[in-house]
Amino acid sequence: MPIFNDTEHFYSVLVPFFNMLKDDPGIGPKIFSSGLVVQFIYSDPQAIITIDCPNKVIIQGEIDLKPTVSMSMSAKTAHKFWLGKLSIVIALTKREVIAKGPLPALMKLLPLIKDSYGMYAEYLKKIGMEDKITNWD
Amino acid sequence: MALPEYFQFQDRTKVIYGQGTLSSVGEEAKLAGGAKALIVTDKIISKLGYAETVANSLRDAGIEVVMTYDDVPQDSSATMIQTLYEDVKKLGGADICVAIGGGSVLDTTKMVNLLLSEGGDLLDDHQGAYLQEKPLNPMVAIPTTAGTGSEVTFAAVIKDTEQHQKISFISPFFAPNTAILDPDVTLSMPPGITAGTGMDALTHAIEALHSATSEPVSDALALGAIRMINEFLPVAVKDGKNVEARGQMLIASTIAGIAFTNSMVGVVHAIAHSIGGIAGVPHGLANSLMLPWCMEFNLEYCTDKYAQSAYAMGVIPTGDPAADAETGIAKVRELISKTGLPTRLRDVGVTEEQFEDIAMTTMGDGSLFTNPRTVEDHIEIIELLKKAF
């Protein structure tokens, strides 16, 4: 069983989660203060989610705006990433994650995102996807 | 030592060592498949006649020398690299690059080779990690210092002149096809540069060893390099014409390069990159200034690794690895002292007013990700800077 059935399912899980991060008083302001436009490009299923920090919005799908940094990965890798089960260094060397753009900007952002790992597992429980917290292989 | 759950190790470079091997560059370039060469170097190496030796060797092998660029500064900028690429392109391009010089020359050449192979804009199209999908044009690297390891590494570091920070580019395809280690070309290196670059090599080895992504192959290489550097760096500093010491240091530097390009580095490099970008301190010297303090910072998190490092530096095991690890840090300080390098940030022009900026920039350096101890915030970096001041 795949983690996400299709693009629509993926968006229905991840976009509300991104918005949850945006609205979290401990995480949202820190991420937005980076001033970056960070784009996540997913495959299997294909999807694009962009965090537009200057405008404080989460955007689903293609956009005209050029991202400061983009991170490409499969949806399964993204799932592991948000669960905090992915070593980003190893994922980069294995090309499971492809990071394009100024690395210093990305490196400043990743520790902020780290705070949200626990939130993703809790969120999955809330939306009835508890089985996907450990069963993602 | 426990095995990591997963690791990968690779070395993409043919390494050739020997006195006089510089003149084999033409044949090696031909073997690598080049027909039109760009030679990249700096003014000092050019003045010493080595660039001319390279050009003659290439021509003897039937390779056209499109251009010899001999104006690489201590820290190349993206603009300089882009301009060089455009200039070479106007001359019909080059299908092989030959670099002879220190780390900046080698890293500059890697980036020019990237542009000559794939085109585009260096910052807009190629910034990132592990972006490249296929091999680039061949490159031959001839290091004239013993420290950078760039002749075998997957990385290139250039300066962002607007942000005053170093930018790293990483891909296994940046590693040169061939590295020629000729100790003769390092004989004229002055003691200060010998010491600084040698400490860069030691830092590569120690950081490879303590890295959060270290693995058994790179550990073995790192320990070998530490042993060689501890023995031969003081000799090379004291007696620059000692070919044995020069050769040992060149090889140790290459070994340390292979180690750290696989297992990565840590907080020492993260801070050194920032000190270099903001205060203009040469990279090897910046590493040397921060190394013992950062080892103390990491000590509890990699005690066994530092004990291993201590044994490689001649410390006799006492049965107490923690005590041995501390003795190892003292040995590092002793080695720095033997090289005659400055030991305080204040002695190299770093000011306390720069601490905040250095610390904030350090927090964005990718090397922090593989430090054995998580750096929680920039205040911890400021504390380290205060200690080293």
Short mmCIF file of N, CA and C in Angstrom, two decimals, chain A residues 66 68-70 72 87-112 114 117, chain B residues 6 8 10 123-133 165-170 213 262 264 360-361 363-367 369-370 374:
data_model
loop_
_atom_site.label_atom_id
_atom_site.label_comp_id
_atom_site.label_asym_id
_atom_site.label_seq_id
_atom_site.Cartn_x
_atom_site.Cartn_y
_atom_site.Cartn_z
N LYS A 66 10.24 32.48 -8.74
CA LYS A 66 11.44 31.65 -8.73
C LYS A 66 11.85 31.37 -7.29
N THR A 68 14.02 30.51 -3.94
CA THR A 68 15.41 30.72 -3.52
C THR A 68 16.09 29.35 -3.47
N VAL A 69 15.38 28.40 -2.89
CA VAL A 69 15.92 27.05 -2.73
C VAL A 69 14.83 26.06 -3.13
N SER A 70 15.22 25.00 -3.84
CA SER A 70 14.25 23.94 -4.10
C SER A 70 14.80 22.61 -3.62
N SER A 72 14.02 18.57 -4.19
CA SER A 72 13.26 17.55 -4.92
C SER A 72 13.43 16.21 -4.23
N SER A 87 18.23 10.98 7.33
CA SER A 87 19.47 11.74 7.48
C SER A 87 19.64 12.57 6.22
N ILE A 88 19.55 13.87 6.37
CA ILE A 88 19.57 14.73 5.19
C ILE A 88 20.91 14.63 4.46
N VAL A 89 22.00 14.45 5.21
CA VAL A 89 23.32 14.36 4.56
C VAL A 89 23.40 13.10 3.70
N ILE A 90 22.96 11.97 4.28
CA ILE A 90 23.00 10.72 3.51
C ILE A 90 22.02 10.80 2.33
N ALA A 91 20.86 11.39 2.56
CA ALA A 91 19.87 11.51 1.49
C ALA A 91 20.41 12.36 0.33
N LEU A 92 21.19 13.38 0.66
CA LEU A 92 21.78 14.21 -0.40
C LEU A 92 22.82 13.41 -1.18
N THR A 93 23.66 12.66 -0.46
CA THR A 93 24.71 11.91 -1.16
C THR A 93 24.11 10.79 -2.02
N LYS A 94 22.98 10.26 -1.59
CA LYS A 94 22.32 9.20 -2.38
C LYS A 94 21.39 9.78 -3.44
N ARG A 95 21.35 11.11 -3.50
CA ARG A 95 20.45 11.83 -4.42
C ARG A 95 18.99 11.47 -4.19
N GLU A 96 18.65 11.08 -2.97
CA GLU A 96 17.24 10.90 -2.61
C GLU A 96 16.58 12.26 -2.43
N VAL A 97 17.42 13.23 -2.03
CA VAL A 97 16.98 14.62 -1.95
C VAL A 97 17.95 15.43 -2.81
N ILE A 98 17.41 16.24 -3.71
CA ILE A 98 18.27 17.10 -4.53
C ILE A 98 17.99 18.54 -4.13
N ALA A 99 19.02 19.18 -3.58
CA ALA A 99 18.85 20.55 -3.09
C ALA A 99 19.49 21.51 -4.08
N LYS A 100 18.71 22.44 -4.58
CA LYS A 100 19.23 23.42 -5.54
C LYS A 100 19.07 24.82 -4.97
N GLY A 101 20.13 25.62 -5.06
CA GLY A 101 20.08 26.98 -4.53
C GLY A 101 21.17 27.18 -3.51
N PRO A 102 21.24 28.37 -2.90
CA PRO A 102 22.31 28.64 -1.94
C PRO A 102 22.19 27.77 -0.69
N LEU A 103 23.18 26.92 -0.49
CA LEU A 103 23.12 25.99 0.64
C LEU A 103 23.07 26.68 2.00
N PRO A 104 23.77 27.82 2.21
CA PRO A 104 23.68 28.45 3.53
C PRO A 104 22.23 28.77 3.92
N ALA A 105 21.44 29.21 2.94
CA ALA A 105 20.04 29.54 3.23
C ALA A 105 19.30 28.29 3.67
N LEU A 106 19.54 27.21 2.96
CA LEU A 106 18.88 25.94 3.28
C LEU A 106 19.30 25.43 4.65
N MET A 107 20.59 25.56 4.92
CA MET A 107 21.12 25.03 6.19
C MET A 107 20.55 25.79 7.39
N LYS A 108 20.24 27.08 7.18
CA LYS A 108 19.66 27.84 8.28
C LYS A 108 18.19 27.43 8.50
N LEU A 109 17.56 26.99 7.41
CA LEU A 109 16.14 26.65 7.49
C LEU A 109 15.91 25.27 8.12
N LEU A 110 16.78 24.32 7.80
CA LEU A 110 16.54 22.94 8.25
C LEU A 110 16.41 22.78 9.76
N PRO A 111 17.23 23.43 10.57
CA PRO A 111 17.04 23.28 12.03
C PRO A 111 15.67 23.79 12.49
N LEU A 112 15.12 24.78 11.78
CA LEU A 112 13.80 25.30 12.15
C LEU A 112 12.73 24.25 11.85
N LYS A 114 13.19 21.12 11.79
CA LYS A 114 13.41 19.97 12.69
C LYS A 114 12.39 19.97 13.85
N TYR A 117 9.11 17.82 13.42
CA TYR A 117 9.06 16.38 13.19
C TYR A 117 8.00 15.69 14.05
N TYR B 6 24.65 2.34 7.66
CA TYR B 6 24.80 2.45 6.21
C TYR B 6 25.97 3.39 5.93
N GLN B 8 28.52 4.85 2.29
CA GLN B 8 29.07 4.65 0.96
C GLN B 8 30.41 5.37 0.93
N GLN B 10 33.57 6.46 -1.94
CA GLN B 10 34.05 6.45 -3.32
C GLN B 10 35.26 7.35 -3.49
N LEU B 123 25.95 30.53 -10.29
CA LEU B 123 25.09 30.64 -9.10
C LEU B 123 23.64 30.26 -9.39
N ASP B 124 23.11 30.69 -10.53
CA ASP B 124 21.70 30.43 -10.82
C ASP B 124 21.42 28.97 -11.16
N ASP B 125 22.36 28.34 -11.85
CA ASP B 125 22.08 26.99 -12.37
C ASP B 125 22.76 25.85 -11.63
N HIS B 126 23.81 26.16 -10.89
CA HIS B 126 24.60 25.05 -10.35
C HIS B 126 24.76 25.05 -8.84
N GLN B 127 24.19 26.04 -8.14
CA GLN B 127 24.33 26.04 -6.68
C GLN B 127 23.48 24.94 -6.08
N GLY B 128 24.05 24.22 -5.14
CA GLY B 128 23.30 23.15 -4.49
C GLY B 128 24.22 22.02 -4.09
N ALA B 129 23.64 20.90 -3.78
CA ALA B 129 24.45 19.75 -3.36
C ALA B 129 24.09 18.54 -4.22
N TYR B 130 25.09 17.92 -4.78
CA TYR B 130 24.92 16.68 -5.55
C TYR B 130 23.93 16.87 -6.71
N LEU B 131 23.99 18.03 -7.36
CA LEU B 131 23.05 18.31 -8.45
C LEU B 131 23.43 17.59 -9.74
N GLN B 132 24.74 17.46 -9.99
CA GLN B 132 25.19 16.96 -11.29
C GLN B 132 24.81 15.49 -11.47
N GLU B 133 24.38 15.16 -12.70
CA GLU B 133 23.92 13.80 -12.97
C GLU B 133 24.91 12.97 -13.76
N GLN B 165 30.71 35.53 2.53
CA GLN B 165 30.73 34.17 3.05
C GLN B 165 31.23 33.21 1.97
N LYS B 166 31.63 32.03 2.41
CA LYS B 166 32.11 31.03 1.46
C LYS B 166 30.91 30.20 0.99
N ILE B 167 30.91 29.88 -0.30
CA ILE B 167 29.83 29.04 -0.84
C ILE B 167 30.44 27.70 -1.26
N SER B 168 29.82 26.62 -0.84
CA SER B 168 30.32 25.29 -1.19
C SER B 168 29.48 24.68 -2.30
N PHE B 169 30.16 24.07 -3.23
CA PHE B 169 29.51 23.28 -4.28
C PHE B 169 29.99 21.84 -4.08
N ILE B 170 29.07 20.88 -4.11
CA ILE B 170 29.47 19.50 -3.84
C ILE B 170 28.88 18.55 -4.88
N THR B 213 29.02 11.35 10.16
CA THR B 213 28.85 10.39 9.07
C THR B 213 30.19 9.69 8.75
N ASN B 262 34.49 11.93 1.82
CA ASN B 262 33.50 10.87 2.02
C ASN B 262 32.72 11.03 3.33
N MET B 264 32.83 13.80 5.42
CA MET B 264 32.50 15.21 5.70
C MET B 264 33.29 15.76 6.89
N MET B 360 26.74 33.95 13.23
CA MET B 360 25.50 33.81 12.45
C MET B 360 25.77 33.14 11.11
N THR B 361 26.88 33.53 10.47
CA THR B 361 27.23 32.91 9.19
C THR B 361 27.54 31.43 9.37
N MET B 363 26.24 29.41 11.40
CA MET B 363 25.01 28.63 11.57
C MET B 363 24.39 28.20 10.23
N GLY B 364 24.81 28.85 9.15
CA GLY B 364 24.31 28.47 7.83
C GLY B 364 25.27 27.60 7.06
N ASP B 365 26.32 27.12 7.71
CA ASP B 365 27.32 26.31 7.01
C ASP B 365 26.95 24.83 7.11
N GLY B 366 26.95 24.18 5.97
CA GLY B 366 26.56 22.78 5.89
C GLY B 366 27.42 21.85 6.72
N SER B 367 28.66 22.26 7.01
CA SER B 367 29.55 21.40 7.79
C SER B 367 29.00 21.13 9.19
N PHE B 369 26.19 20.18 9.99
CA PHE B 369 25.28 19.03 9.99
C PHE B 369 25.97 17.72 10.35
N THR B 370 27.27 17.66 10.11
CA THR B 370 27.96 16.41 10.39
C THR B 370 28.90 16.53 11.59
N THR B 374 25.61 18.50 18.24
CA THR B 374 24.72 19.48 17.63
C THR B 374 25.02 20.87 18.20
#
